mmCIF file of C-alpha atoms and ligand atoms in Angstrom:
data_model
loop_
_atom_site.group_PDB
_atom_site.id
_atom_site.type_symbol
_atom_site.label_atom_id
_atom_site.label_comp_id
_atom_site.label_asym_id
_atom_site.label_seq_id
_atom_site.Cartn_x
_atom_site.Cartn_y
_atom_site.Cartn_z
ATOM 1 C CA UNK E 1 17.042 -3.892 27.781
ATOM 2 C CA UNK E 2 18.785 -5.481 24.979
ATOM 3 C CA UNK E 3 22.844 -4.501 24.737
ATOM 4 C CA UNK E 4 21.719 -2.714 21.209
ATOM 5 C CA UNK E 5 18.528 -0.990 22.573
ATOM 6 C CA UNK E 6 20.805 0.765 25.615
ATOM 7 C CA UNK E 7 23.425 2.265 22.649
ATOM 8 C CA UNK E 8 20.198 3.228 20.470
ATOM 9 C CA UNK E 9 18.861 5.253 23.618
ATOM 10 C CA UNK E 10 22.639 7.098 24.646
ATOM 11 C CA UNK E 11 22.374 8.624 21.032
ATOM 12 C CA UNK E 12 20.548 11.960 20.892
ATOM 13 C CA UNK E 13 17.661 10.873 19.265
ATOM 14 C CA UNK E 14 14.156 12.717 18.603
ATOM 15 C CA UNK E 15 11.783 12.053 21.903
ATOM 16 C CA UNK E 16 9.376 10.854 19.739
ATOM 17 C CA UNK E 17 11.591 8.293 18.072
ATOM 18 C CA UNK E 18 12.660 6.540 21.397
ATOM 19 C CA UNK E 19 11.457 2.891 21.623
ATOM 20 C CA UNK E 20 9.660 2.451 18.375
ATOM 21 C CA UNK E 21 9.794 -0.453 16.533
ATOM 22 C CA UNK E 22 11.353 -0.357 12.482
ATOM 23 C CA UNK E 23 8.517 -1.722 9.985
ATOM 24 C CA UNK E 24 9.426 -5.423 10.255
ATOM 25 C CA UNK E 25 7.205 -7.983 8.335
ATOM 26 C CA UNK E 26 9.471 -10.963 8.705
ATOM 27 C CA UNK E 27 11.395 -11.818 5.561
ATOM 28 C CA UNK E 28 11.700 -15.566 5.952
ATOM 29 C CA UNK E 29 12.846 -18.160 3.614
ATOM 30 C CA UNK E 30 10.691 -20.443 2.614
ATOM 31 C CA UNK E 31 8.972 -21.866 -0.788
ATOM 32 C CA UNK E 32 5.670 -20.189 -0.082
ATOM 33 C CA UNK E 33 5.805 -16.421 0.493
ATOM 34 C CA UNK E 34 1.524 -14.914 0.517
ATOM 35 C CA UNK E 35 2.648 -12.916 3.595
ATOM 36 C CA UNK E 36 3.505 -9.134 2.234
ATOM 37 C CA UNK E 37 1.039 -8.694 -0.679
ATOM 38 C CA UNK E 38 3.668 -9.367 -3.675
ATOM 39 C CA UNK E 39 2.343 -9.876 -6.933
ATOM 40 C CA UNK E 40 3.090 -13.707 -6.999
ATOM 41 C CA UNK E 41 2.691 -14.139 -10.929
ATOM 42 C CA UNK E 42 5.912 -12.337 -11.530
ATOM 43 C CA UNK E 43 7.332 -11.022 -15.087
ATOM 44 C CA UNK E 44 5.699 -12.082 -18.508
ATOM 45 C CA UNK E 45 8.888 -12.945 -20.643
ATOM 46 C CA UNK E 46 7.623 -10.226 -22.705
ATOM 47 C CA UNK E 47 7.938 -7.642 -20.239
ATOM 48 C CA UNK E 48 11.377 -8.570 -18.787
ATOM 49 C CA UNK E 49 12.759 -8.123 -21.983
ATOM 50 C CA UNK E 50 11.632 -4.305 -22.939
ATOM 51 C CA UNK E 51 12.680 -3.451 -19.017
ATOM 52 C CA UNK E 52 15.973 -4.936 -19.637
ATOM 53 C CA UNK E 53 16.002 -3.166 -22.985
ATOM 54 C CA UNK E 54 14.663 -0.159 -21.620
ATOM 55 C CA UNK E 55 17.862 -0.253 -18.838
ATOM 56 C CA UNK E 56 20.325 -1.380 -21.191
ATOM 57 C CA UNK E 57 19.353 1.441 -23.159
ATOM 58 C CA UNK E 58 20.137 4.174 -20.090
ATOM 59 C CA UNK E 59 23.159 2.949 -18.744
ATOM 60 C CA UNK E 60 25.333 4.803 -21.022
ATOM 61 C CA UNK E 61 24.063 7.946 -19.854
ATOM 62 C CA UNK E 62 24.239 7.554 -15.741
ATOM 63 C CA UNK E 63 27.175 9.959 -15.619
ATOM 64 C CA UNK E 64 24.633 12.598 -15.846
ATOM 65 C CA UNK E 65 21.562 13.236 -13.363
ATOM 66 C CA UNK E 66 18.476 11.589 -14.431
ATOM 67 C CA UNK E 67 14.944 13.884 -15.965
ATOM 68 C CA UNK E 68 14.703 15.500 -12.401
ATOM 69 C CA UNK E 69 10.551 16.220 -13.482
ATOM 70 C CA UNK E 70 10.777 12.680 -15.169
ATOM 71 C CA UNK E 71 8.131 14.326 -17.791
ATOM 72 C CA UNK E 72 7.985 11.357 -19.583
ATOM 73 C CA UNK E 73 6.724 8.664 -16.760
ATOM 74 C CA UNK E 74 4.283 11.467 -15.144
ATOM 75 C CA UNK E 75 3.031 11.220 -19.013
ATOM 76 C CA UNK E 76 2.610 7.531 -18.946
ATOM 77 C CA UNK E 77 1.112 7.555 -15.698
ATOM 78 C CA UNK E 78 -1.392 10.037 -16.580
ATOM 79 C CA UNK E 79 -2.598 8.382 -19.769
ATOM 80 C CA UNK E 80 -2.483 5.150 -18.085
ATOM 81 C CA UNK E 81 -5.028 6.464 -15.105
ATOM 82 C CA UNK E 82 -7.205 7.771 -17.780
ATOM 83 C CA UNK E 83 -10.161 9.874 -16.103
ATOM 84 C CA UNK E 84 -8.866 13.182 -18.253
ATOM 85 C CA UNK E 85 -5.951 13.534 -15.960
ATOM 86 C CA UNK E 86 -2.272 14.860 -17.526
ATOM 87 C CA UNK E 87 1.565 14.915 -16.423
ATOM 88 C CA UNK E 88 0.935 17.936 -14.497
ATOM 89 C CA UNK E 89 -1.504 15.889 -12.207
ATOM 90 C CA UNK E 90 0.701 13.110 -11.550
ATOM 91 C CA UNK E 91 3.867 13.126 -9.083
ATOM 92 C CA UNK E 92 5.844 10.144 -8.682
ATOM 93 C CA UNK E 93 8.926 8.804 -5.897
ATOM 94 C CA UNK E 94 10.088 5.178 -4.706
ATOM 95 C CA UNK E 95 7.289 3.435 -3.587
ATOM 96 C CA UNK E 96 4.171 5.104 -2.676
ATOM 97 C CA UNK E 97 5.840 4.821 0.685
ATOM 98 C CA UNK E 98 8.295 7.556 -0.105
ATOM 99 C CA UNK E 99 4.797 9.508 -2.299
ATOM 100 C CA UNK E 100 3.025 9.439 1.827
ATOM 101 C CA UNK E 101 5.965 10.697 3.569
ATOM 102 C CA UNK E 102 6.385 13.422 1.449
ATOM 103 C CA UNK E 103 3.013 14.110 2.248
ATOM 104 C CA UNK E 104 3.127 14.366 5.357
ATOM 105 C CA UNK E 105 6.963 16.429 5.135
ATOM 106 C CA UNK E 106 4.690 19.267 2.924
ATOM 107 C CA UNK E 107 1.859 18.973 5.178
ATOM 108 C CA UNK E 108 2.213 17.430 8.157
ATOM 109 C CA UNK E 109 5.221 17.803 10.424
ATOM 110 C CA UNK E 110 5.283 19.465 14.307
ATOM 111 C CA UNK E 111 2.137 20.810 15.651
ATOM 112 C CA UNK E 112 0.090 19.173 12.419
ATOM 113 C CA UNK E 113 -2.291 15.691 12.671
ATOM 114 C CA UNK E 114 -2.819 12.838 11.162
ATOM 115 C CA UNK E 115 -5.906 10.828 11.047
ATOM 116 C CA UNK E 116 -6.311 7.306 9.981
ATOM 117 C CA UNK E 117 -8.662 4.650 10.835
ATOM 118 C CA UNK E 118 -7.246 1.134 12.176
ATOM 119 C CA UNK E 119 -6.640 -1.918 11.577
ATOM 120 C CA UNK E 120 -5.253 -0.253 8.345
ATOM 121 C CA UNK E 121 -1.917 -0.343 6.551
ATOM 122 C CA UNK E 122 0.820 -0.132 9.224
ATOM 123 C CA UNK E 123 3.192 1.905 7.718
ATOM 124 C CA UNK E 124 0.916 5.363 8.601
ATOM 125 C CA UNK E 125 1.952 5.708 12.308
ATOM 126 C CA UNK E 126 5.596 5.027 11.172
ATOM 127 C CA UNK E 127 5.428 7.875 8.231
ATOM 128 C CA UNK E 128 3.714 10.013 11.096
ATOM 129 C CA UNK E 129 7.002 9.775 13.694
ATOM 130 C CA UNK E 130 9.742 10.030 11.205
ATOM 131 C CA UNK E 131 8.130 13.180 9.895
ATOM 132 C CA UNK E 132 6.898 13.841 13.711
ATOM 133 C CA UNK E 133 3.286 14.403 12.806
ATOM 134 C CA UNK E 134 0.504 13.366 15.470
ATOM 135 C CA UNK E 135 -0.684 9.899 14.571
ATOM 136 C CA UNK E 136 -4.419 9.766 15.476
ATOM 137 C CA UNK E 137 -6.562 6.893 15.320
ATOM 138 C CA UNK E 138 -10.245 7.131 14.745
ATOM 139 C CA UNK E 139 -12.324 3.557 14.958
ATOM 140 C CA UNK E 140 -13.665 1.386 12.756
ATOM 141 C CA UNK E 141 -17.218 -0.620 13.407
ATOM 142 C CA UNK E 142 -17.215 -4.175 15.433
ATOM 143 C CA UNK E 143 -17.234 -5.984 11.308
ATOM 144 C CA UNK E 144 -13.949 -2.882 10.285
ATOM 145 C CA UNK E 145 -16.824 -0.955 8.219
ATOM 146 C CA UNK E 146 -16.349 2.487 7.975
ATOM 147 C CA UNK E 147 -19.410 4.799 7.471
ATOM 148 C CA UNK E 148 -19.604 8.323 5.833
ATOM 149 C CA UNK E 149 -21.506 9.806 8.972
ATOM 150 C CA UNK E 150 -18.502 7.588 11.542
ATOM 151 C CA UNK E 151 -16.019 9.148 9.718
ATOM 152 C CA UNK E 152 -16.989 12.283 8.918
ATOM 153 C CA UNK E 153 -17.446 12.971 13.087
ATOM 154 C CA UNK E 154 -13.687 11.549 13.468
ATOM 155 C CA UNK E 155 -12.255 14.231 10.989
ATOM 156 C CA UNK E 156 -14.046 17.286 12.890
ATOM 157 C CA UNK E 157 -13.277 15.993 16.212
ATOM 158 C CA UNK E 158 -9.629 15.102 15.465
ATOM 159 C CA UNK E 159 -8.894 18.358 13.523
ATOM 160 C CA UNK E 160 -6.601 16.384 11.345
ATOM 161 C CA UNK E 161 -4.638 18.355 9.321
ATOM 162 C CA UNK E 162 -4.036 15.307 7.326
ATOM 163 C CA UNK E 163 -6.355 12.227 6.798
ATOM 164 C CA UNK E 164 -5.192 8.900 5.041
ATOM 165 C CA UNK E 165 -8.147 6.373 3.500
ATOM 166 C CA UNK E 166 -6.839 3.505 2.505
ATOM 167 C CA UNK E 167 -9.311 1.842 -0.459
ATOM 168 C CA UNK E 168 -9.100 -1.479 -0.273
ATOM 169 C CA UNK E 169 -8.096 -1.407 2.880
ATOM 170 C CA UNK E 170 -5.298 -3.326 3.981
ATOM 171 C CA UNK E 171 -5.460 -5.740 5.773
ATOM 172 C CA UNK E 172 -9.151 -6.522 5.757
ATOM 173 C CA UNK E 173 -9.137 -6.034 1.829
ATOM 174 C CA UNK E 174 -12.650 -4.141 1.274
ATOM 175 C CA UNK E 175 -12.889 -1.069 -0.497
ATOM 176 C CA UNK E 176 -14.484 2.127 0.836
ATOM 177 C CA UNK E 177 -17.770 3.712 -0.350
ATOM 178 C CA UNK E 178 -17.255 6.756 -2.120
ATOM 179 C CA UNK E 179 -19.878 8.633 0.331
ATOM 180 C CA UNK E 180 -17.432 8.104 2.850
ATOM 181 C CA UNK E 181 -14.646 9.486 0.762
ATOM 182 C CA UNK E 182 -16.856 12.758 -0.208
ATOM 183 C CA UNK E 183 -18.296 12.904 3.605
ATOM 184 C CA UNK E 184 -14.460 13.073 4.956
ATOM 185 C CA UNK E 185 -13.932 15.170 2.073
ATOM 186 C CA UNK E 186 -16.942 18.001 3.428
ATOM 187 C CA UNK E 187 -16.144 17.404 6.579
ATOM 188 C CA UNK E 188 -11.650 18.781 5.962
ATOM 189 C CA UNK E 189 -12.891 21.825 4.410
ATOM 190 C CA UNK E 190 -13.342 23.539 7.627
ATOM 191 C CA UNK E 191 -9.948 22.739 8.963
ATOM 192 C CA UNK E 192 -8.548 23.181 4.917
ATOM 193 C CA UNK E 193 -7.584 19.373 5.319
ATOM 194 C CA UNK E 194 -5.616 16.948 2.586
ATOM 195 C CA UNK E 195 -7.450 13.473 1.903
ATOM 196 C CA UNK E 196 -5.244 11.016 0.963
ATOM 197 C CA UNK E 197 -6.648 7.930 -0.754
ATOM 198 C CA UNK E 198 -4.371 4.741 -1.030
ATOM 199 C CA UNK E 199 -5.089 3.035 -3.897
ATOM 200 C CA UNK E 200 -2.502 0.367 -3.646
ATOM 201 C CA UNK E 201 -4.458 -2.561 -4.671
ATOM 202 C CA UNK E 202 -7.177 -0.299 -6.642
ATOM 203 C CA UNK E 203 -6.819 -2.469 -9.749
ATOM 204 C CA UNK E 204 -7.498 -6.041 -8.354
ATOM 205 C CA UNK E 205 -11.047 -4.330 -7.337
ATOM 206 C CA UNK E 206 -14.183 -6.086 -8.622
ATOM 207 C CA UNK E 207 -15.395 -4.537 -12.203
ATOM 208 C CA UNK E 208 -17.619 -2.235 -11.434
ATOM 209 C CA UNK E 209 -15.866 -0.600 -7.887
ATOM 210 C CA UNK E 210 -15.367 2.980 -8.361
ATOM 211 C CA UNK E 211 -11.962 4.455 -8.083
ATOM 212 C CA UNK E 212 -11.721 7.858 -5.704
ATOM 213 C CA UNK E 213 -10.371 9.081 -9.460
ATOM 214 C CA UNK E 214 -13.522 9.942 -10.543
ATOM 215 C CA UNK E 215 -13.670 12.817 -7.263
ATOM 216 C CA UNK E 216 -10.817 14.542 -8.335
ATOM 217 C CA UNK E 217 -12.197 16.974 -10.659
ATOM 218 C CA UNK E 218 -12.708 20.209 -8.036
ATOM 219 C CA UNK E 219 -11.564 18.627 -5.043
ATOM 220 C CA UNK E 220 -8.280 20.167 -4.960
ATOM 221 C CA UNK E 221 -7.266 18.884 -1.471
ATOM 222 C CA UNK E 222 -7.931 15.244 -2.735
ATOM 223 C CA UNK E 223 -4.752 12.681 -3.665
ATOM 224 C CA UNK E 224 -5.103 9.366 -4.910
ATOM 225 C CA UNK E 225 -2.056 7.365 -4.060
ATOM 226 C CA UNK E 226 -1.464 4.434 -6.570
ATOM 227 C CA UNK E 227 1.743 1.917 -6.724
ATOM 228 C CA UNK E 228 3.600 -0.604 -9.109
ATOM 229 C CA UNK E 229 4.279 -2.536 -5.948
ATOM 230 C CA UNK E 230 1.211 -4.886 -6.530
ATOM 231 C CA UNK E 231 -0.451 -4.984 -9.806
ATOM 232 C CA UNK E 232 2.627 -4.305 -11.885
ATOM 233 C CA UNK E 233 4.638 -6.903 -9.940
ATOM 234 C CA UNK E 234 7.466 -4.405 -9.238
ATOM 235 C CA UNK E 235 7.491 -4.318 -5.543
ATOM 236 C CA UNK E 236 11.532 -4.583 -5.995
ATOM 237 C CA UNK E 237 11.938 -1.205 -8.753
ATOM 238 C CA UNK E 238 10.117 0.757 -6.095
ATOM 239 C CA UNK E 239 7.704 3.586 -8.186
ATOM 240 C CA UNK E 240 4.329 4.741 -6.520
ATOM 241 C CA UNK E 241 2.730 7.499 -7.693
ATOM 242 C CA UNK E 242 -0.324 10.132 -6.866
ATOM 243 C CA UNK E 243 -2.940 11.594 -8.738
ATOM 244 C CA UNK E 244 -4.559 15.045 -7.906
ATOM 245 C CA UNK E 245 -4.329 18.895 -8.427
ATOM 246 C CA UNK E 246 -1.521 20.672 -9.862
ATOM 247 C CA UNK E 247 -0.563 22.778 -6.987
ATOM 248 C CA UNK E 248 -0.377 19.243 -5.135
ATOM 249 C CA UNK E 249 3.087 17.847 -7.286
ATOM 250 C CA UNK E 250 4.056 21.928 -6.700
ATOM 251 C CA UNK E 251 4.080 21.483 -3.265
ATOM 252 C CA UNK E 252 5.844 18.019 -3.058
ATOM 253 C CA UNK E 253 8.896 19.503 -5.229
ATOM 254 C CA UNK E 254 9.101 21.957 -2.049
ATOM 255 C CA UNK E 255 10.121 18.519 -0.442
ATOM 256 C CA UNK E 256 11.518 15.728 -2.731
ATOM 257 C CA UNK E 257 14.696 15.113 -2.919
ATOM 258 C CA UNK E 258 16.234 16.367 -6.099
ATOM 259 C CA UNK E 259 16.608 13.810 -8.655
ATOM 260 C CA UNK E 260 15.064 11.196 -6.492
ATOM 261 C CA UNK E 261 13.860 8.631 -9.427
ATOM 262 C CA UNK E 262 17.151 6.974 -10.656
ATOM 263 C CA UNK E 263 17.125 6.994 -14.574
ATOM 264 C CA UNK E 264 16.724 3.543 -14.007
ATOM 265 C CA UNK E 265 13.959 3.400 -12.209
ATOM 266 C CA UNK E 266 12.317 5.940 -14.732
ATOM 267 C CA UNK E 267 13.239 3.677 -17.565
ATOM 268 C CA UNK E 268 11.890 0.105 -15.693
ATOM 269 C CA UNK E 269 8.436 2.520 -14.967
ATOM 270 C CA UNK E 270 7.902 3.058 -18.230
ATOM 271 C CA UNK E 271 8.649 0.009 -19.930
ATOM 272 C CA UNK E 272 6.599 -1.870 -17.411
ATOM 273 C CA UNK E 273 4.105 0.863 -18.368
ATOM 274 C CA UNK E 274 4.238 -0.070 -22.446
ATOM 275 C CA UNK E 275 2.931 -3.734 -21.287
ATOM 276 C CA UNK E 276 0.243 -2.708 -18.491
ATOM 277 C CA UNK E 277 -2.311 -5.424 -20.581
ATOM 278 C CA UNK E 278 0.131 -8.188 -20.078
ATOM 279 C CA UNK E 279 0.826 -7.229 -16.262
ATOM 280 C CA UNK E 280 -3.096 -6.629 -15.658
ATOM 281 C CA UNK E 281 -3.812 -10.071 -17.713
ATOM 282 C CA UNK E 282 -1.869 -12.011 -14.587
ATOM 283 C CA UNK E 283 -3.879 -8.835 -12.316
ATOM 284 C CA UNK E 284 -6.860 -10.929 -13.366
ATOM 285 C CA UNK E 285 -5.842 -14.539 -12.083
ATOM 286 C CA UNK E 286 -4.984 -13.263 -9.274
ATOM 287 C CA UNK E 287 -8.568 -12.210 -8.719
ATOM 288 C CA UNK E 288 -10.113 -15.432 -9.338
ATOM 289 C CA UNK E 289 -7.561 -17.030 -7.013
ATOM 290 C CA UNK E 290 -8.719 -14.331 -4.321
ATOM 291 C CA UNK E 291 -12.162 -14.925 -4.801
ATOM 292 C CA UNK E 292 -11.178 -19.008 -4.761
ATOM 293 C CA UNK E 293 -9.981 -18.289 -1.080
ATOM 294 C CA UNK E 294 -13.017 -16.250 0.039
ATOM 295 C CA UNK E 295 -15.374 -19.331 -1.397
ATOM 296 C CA UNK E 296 -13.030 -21.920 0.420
ATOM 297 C CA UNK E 297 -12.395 -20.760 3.700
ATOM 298 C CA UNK E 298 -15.806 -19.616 3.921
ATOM 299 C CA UNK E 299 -16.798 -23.686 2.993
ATOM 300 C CA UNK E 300 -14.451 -24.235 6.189
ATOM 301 C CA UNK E 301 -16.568 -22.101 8.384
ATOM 302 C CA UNK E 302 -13.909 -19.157 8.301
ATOM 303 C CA UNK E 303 -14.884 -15.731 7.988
ATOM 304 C CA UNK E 304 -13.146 -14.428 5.575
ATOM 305 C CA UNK E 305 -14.182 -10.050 4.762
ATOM 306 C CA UNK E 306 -14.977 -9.280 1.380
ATOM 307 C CA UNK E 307 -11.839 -8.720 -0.836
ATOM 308 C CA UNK E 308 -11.245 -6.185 -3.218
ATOM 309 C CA UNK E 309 -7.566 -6.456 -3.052
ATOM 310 C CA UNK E 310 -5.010 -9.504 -3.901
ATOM 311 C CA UNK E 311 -5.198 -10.706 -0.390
ATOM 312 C CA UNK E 312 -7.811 -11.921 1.947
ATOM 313 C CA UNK E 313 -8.004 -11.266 5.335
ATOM 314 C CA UNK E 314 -10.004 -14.043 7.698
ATOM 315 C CA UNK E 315 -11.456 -14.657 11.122
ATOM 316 C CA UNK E 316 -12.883 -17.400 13.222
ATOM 317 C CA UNK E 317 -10.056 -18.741 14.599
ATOM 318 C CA UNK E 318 -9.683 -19.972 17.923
ATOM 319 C CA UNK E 319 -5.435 -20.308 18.074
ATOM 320 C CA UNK E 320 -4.576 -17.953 14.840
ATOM 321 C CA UNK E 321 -1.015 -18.422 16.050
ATOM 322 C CA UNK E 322 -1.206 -22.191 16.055
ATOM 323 C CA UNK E 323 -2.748 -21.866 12.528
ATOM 324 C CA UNK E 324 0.104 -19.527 11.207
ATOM 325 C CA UNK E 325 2.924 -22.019 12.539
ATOM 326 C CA UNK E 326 1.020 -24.970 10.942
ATOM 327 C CA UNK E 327 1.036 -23.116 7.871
ATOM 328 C CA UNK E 328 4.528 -22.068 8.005
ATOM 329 C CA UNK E 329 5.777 -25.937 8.886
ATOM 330 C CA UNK E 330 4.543 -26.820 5.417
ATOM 331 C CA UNK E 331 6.652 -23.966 3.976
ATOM 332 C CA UNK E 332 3.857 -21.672 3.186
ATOM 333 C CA UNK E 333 4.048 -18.468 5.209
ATOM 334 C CA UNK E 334 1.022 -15.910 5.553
ATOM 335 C CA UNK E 335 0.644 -12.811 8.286
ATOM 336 C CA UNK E 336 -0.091 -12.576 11.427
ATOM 337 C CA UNK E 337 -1.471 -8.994 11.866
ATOM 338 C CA UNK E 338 -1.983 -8.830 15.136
ATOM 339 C CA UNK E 339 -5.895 -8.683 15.402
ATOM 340 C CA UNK E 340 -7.162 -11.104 17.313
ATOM 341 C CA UNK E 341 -8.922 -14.261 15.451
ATOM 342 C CA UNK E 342 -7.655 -13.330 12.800
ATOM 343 C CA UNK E 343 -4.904 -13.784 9.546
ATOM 344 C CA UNK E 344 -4.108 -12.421 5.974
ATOM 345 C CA UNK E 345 -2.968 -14.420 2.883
ATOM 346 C CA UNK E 346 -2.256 -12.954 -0.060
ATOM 347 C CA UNK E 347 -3.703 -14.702 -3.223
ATOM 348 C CA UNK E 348 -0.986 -16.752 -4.866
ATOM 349 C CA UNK E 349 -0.365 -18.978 -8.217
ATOM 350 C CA UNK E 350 -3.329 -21.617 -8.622
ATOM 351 C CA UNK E 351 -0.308 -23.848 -7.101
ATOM 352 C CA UNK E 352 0.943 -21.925 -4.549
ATOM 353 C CA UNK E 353 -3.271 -20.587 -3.918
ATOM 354 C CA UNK E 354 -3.941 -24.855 -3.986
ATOM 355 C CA UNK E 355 -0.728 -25.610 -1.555
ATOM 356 C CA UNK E 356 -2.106 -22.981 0.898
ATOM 357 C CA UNK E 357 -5.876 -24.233 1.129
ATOM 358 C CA UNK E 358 -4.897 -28.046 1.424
ATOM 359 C CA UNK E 359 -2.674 -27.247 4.374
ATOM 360 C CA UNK E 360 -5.179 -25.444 5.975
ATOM 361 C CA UNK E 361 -8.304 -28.098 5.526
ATOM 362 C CA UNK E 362 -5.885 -30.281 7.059
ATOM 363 C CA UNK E 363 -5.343 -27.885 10.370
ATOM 364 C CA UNK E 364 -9.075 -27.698 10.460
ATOM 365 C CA UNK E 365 -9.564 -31.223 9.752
ATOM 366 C CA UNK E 366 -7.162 -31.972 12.789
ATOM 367 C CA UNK E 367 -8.696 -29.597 14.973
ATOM 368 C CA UNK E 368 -6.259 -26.721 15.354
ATOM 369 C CA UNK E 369 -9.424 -23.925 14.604
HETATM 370 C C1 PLP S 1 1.806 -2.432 -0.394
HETATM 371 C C2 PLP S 1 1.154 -1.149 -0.010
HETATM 372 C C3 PLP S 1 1.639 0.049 -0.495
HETATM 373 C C4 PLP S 1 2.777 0.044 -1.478
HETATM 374 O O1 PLP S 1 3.908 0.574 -1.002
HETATM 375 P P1 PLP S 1 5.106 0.828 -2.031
HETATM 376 O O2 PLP S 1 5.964 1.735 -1.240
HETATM 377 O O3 PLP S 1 4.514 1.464 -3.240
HETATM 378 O O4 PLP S 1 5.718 -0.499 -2.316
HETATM 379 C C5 PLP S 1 0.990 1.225 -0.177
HETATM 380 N N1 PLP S 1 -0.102 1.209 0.597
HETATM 381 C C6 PLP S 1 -0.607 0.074 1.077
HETATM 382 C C7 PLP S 1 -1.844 0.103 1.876
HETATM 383 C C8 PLP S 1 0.018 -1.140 0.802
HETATM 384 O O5 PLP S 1 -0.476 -2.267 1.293
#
């Protein structure tokens, strides 16, 4: 046991906190980065300049406490979703990170369950111990489909109190059918369960993919999670957000902490917010440097699943170690997610997209998959 490890475990820590592992995608330097998801097209010059505006122009008051209901932002947000939704709908924190684990503090906790359905985003069993909620983990099919009737069955035989959807999924990057959203939907009312849908990457779907949005209206245990992170390229300002009933935001103020969005935050939020068609203009290269990927490492004899998100997630490799290292020796580092065969890159610059896909014909062409 490592000298740190044997301290860790002499402090009185929760049982169900003892040898777990901290969230822990490496953060590596090197010129490439297509390993966490980041919107790689950064900040229109446009945009930079109303959020440093928009900061300059709150400074002078961060003596006091910020909006504590920031009324304005939950405004934005809601006319931004569209779908007839207003502030009261919309509930906001750092990151939709810090939007799930509140969650899970207002509805999970001791004695309560969580249901997800792996591979999916990594951070759910971690949300579920720090808020010491059951983590359980319904399958997916042998291709990680997910069908209404499959998931339906997990939700009544877990009796989850909870159950998180995540649409496009990460990491295999295809969205879910919204019969399977209704069917797990049906299938909570009996044990009064919350459906959380994590819409992360909702708005590099193709045109045309339907947004859990549209179920809201009389669904009152339904949430749609939604983030800056990706489209709006402000992984580093840290504002997700969630769409659903009323009563929902009512029962997250039972948990936030008070004034939890800095005025600063607020103000970078809504600025960013006053630009969404320059930020979703770059949302759109991104796409066609996704789908670019998909066509390429499928003309390598890769399997790559269909992508609704800004990263695509590929199998048919032999060594998908080997291929990761040979990747990151050229400087361009992608993830290893731990399923076997497989990897996920997230869709780059046309340079950065280009710099990734040459290395990698040249690992084929030498044989390492
Ligand atoms: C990136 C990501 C998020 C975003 O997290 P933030 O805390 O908003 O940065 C949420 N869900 C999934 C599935 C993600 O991949």
């Amino acid at each position: 046991m490592s000298d740190q490890l044997e301290r860790l475990n002499r402090l009185p820590l929760r049982e169900n906190l003892r040898g777990l592992e901290p969230y822990g995608a490496p953060q590596l330097h090197v010129p490439i980065l297509l390993n966490v998801n980041e919107n790689t097209h950064g900040m229109p010059e446009k945009v930079h300049a109303a959020i440093v505006a928009a900061v300059d122009g709150v400074v002078s008051g961060l003596n006091r406490y910020p909006d504590r209901e920031f009324t304005q932002l939950r405004e934005a947000l809601a006319s931004y979703l569209g779908h007839g939704l207003s502030a009261g709908n919309i509930w906001a924190a750092n990151g939709s990170n810090e939007v799930l684990q509140q969650i899970l503090q207002a509805f999970g906790g001791p004695g309560r369950r969580l249901l997800s359905f792996p591979p999916t985003y990594s951070m759910y069993p971690l949300l579920a111990s720090g808020t010491d909620t059951e983590y359980v983990a319904a399958r997916r099919g042998a291709d990680f489909s997910l069908t209404a009737e499959a998931a339906a069955a997990a939700v009544t035989a877990s009796q989850a109190n909870i159950v998180f959807l995540c649409s496009p999924n990460n990491p295999t990057g295809t969205a879910l059918g919204m019969d399977v959203i209704e069917a797990v939907y049906e299938a909570g009312a009996a044990q009064n369960a919350v459906v959380v849908v994590d819409e992360a990457y909702a708005e590099f779907a193709h045109a045309g993919t339907p947004s859990a949005l549209t179920l809201l209206p009389g669904r009152e245990r339904l949430i749609v999670s939604r983030t800056m992170s990706k489209a709006f390229a402000l992984a580093g300002a840290r504002l997700g957000y969630l769409a659903a009933a009323p009563e929902i935001a009512d029962a997250l103020r039972l948990v936030r902490l008070p004034y939890h969005l800095s005025a600063v935050t607020q103000a970078t939020a809504l600025a960013a917010l006053e630009h969404s068609d320059a930020l979703l203009a770059n949302v759109e290269d991104i796409k066609g440097q996704r789908d670019r990927i998909v066509a390429e490492l499928t003309a390598l004899g890769l399997t790559p699943a269909p992508s609704d998100s800004n990263f695509v997630f590929f199998g048919g490799l032999k060594d998908p170690h080997a291929v990761w290292q040979g990747l990151l020796d050229a400087g361009v580092l992608i993830r290893d997610v731990g399923i076997p065969g497989h990897l996920r890159v997230t869709a780059g610059t046309e340079a950065e997209t280009s710099a990734f896909l040459d290395r990698i014909r040249e690992l084929a062409s030498s044989g390492v998959f």
